[in-house]
Short mmCIF file of C-alpha atoms in Angstrom, two decimals:
data_model
loop_
_atom_site.label_atom_id
_atom_site.label_comp_id
_atom_site.label_asym_id
_atom_site.label_seq_id
_atom_site.Cartn_x
_atom_site.Cartn_y
_atom_site.Cartn_z
CA MET A 113 47.93 38.14 36.60
CA LYS A 114 45.14 35.66 36.12
CA ALA A 115 45.73 32.03 35.12
CA LEU A 116 42.87 29.74 34.09
CA VAL A 117 42.86 26.15 35.29
CA VAL A 118 40.42 23.86 33.50
CA ASP A 119 39.76 20.29 34.59
CA ASP A 120 36.58 18.27 35.05
CA ASP A 121 38.13 16.24 37.87
CA VAL A 122 38.02 18.38 41.00
CA VAL A 123 40.91 16.52 42.66
CA SER A 124 43.18 17.07 39.65
CA ARG A 125 42.08 20.70 39.38
CA MET A 126 42.85 21.34 43.07
CA ALA A 127 46.22 19.58 42.79
CA LEU A 128 47.25 21.88 39.92
CA ILE A 129 45.91 24.94 41.74
CA ASP A 130 47.87 23.95 44.85
CA LEU A 131 51.01 23.42 42.80
CA LEU A 132 50.69 26.78 41.01
CA SER A 133 49.69 28.75 44.11
CA VAL A 134 53.01 27.92 45.80
CA TYR A 135 54.71 30.40 43.51
CA GLY A 136 52.30 33.25 44.36
CA VAL A 137 52.49 34.60 40.79
CA PHE A 138 48.96 33.99 39.55
CA ASP A 139 45.45 34.86 40.60
CA LEU A 140 44.00 31.43 39.77
CA VAL A 141 40.58 31.10 38.15
CA GLU A 142 39.05 27.64 37.69
CA ALA A 143 36.59 26.09 35.28
CA GLU A 144 35.06 22.62 35.44
CA ASP A 145 35.32 21.88 31.70
CA GLY A 146 36.07 23.43 28.33
CA GLU A 147 32.54 24.76 27.88
CA ALA A 148 32.63 26.58 31.22
CA ALA A 149 36.09 27.94 30.39
CA TRP A 150 34.90 29.14 26.97
CA ALA A 151 31.94 30.93 28.59
CA MET A 152 34.35 32.77 30.88
CA LEU A 153 36.72 33.67 28.06
CA ASP A 154 33.90 34.66 25.71
CA GLY A 155 32.55 36.82 28.56
CA GLY A 156 35.80 38.80 28.78
CA LEU A 157 38.16 36.86 31.04
CA ARG A 158 41.70 37.40 29.76
CA PRO A 159 44.15 35.21 31.67
CA VAL A 160 47.84 35.36 30.89
CA ILE A 161 47.93 31.56 30.55
CA CYS A 162 45.59 28.57 30.53
CA PHE A 163 46.31 25.12 31.97
CA CYS A 164 43.76 22.69 30.59
CA ASP A 165 42.95 18.99 30.84
CA VAL A 166 42.60 17.17 27.53
CA ARG A 167 39.76 14.72 28.15
CA MET A 168 36.61 16.38 29.50
CA PRO A 169 32.89 16.12 28.82
CA ARG A 170 31.04 18.85 26.87
CA MET A 171 34.23 20.36 25.40
CA SER A 172 37.68 18.77 25.45
CA GLY A 173 40.92 20.67 25.96
CA ILE A 174 41.78 20.12 22.30
CA ASP A 175 38.44 21.61 21.25
CA LEU A 176 38.94 24.59 23.57
CA LEU A 177 42.42 25.14 22.16
CA GLN A 178 41.01 25.12 18.61
CA LYS A 179 38.37 27.69 19.55
CA LEU A 180 41.01 29.97 21.16
CA LYS A 181 43.27 29.86 18.12
CA THR A 182 40.44 31.01 15.84
CA ASN A 183 39.56 33.99 18.06
CA PRO A 184 41.86 36.97 17.43
CA ALA A 185 41.40 38.29 20.99
CA LEU A 186 42.54 34.97 22.49
CA ALA A 187 44.79 33.38 19.88
CA ASP A 188 48.03 34.53 21.52
CA MET A 189 47.19 33.32 24.99
CA PRO A 190 49.70 30.62 26.07
CA PHE A 191 47.93 27.28 26.45
CA VAL A 192 49.32 24.27 28.35
CA LEU A 193 47.57 20.90 28.19
CA VAL A 194 47.56 18.78 31.34
CA SER A 195 46.64 15.13 30.86
CA SER A 196 47.29 11.51 31.58
CA ALA A 197 47.09 10.92 27.78
CA SER A 198 50.60 10.52 26.49
CA ASP A 199 49.87 8.92 23.16
CA ARG A 200 51.74 10.38 20.22
CA ASP A 201 48.63 11.52 18.30
CA THR A 202 47.27 13.54 21.21
CA VAL A 203 50.61 15.24 21.87
CA LEU A 204 51.20 15.97 18.13
CA THR A 205 47.68 17.40 17.78
CA ALA A 206 48.31 19.71 20.78
CA VAL A 207 51.59 20.92 19.32
CA LYS A 208 50.12 21.46 15.85
CA LEU A 209 47.29 23.53 17.33
CA GLY A 210 49.73 25.75 19.16
CA ALA A 211 49.95 24.45 22.74
CA ILE A 212 53.13 25.73 24.36
CA GLY A 213 53.39 22.83 26.80
CA TYR A 214 52.09 19.42 27.71
CA ILE A 215 52.18 18.29 31.37
CA LEU A 216 51.59 14.64 32.19
CA LYS A 217 49.41 13.57 35.13
CA PRO A 218 49.85 12.58 37.84
CA LEU A 219 51.39 15.90 38.75
CA ASP A 220 54.75 15.94 40.45
CA ALA A 221 56.14 19.20 41.81
#
């Protein structure tokens, strides 16, 4: 089962990959931002879940989530936002758009 990890910060991306790899459940695929992730998904990648940073250049996690939800082939994919942003508006927007989870950075196993 593939899981997509999207974060523009390589240290944060590696930390999440390390945390998820401990469980040995996922074949982890990484993308450096929302635009790179969208290119992979649009090209046929079908992960069982996506873990995505909120604030990224080129395409934010919120923008990627919006694109996914409008694409019938991807709309049901579980999407978890991972961010240091804990303000009410960001979290509410994520929930309204259909995110199934919101993990706060820094990550803690």
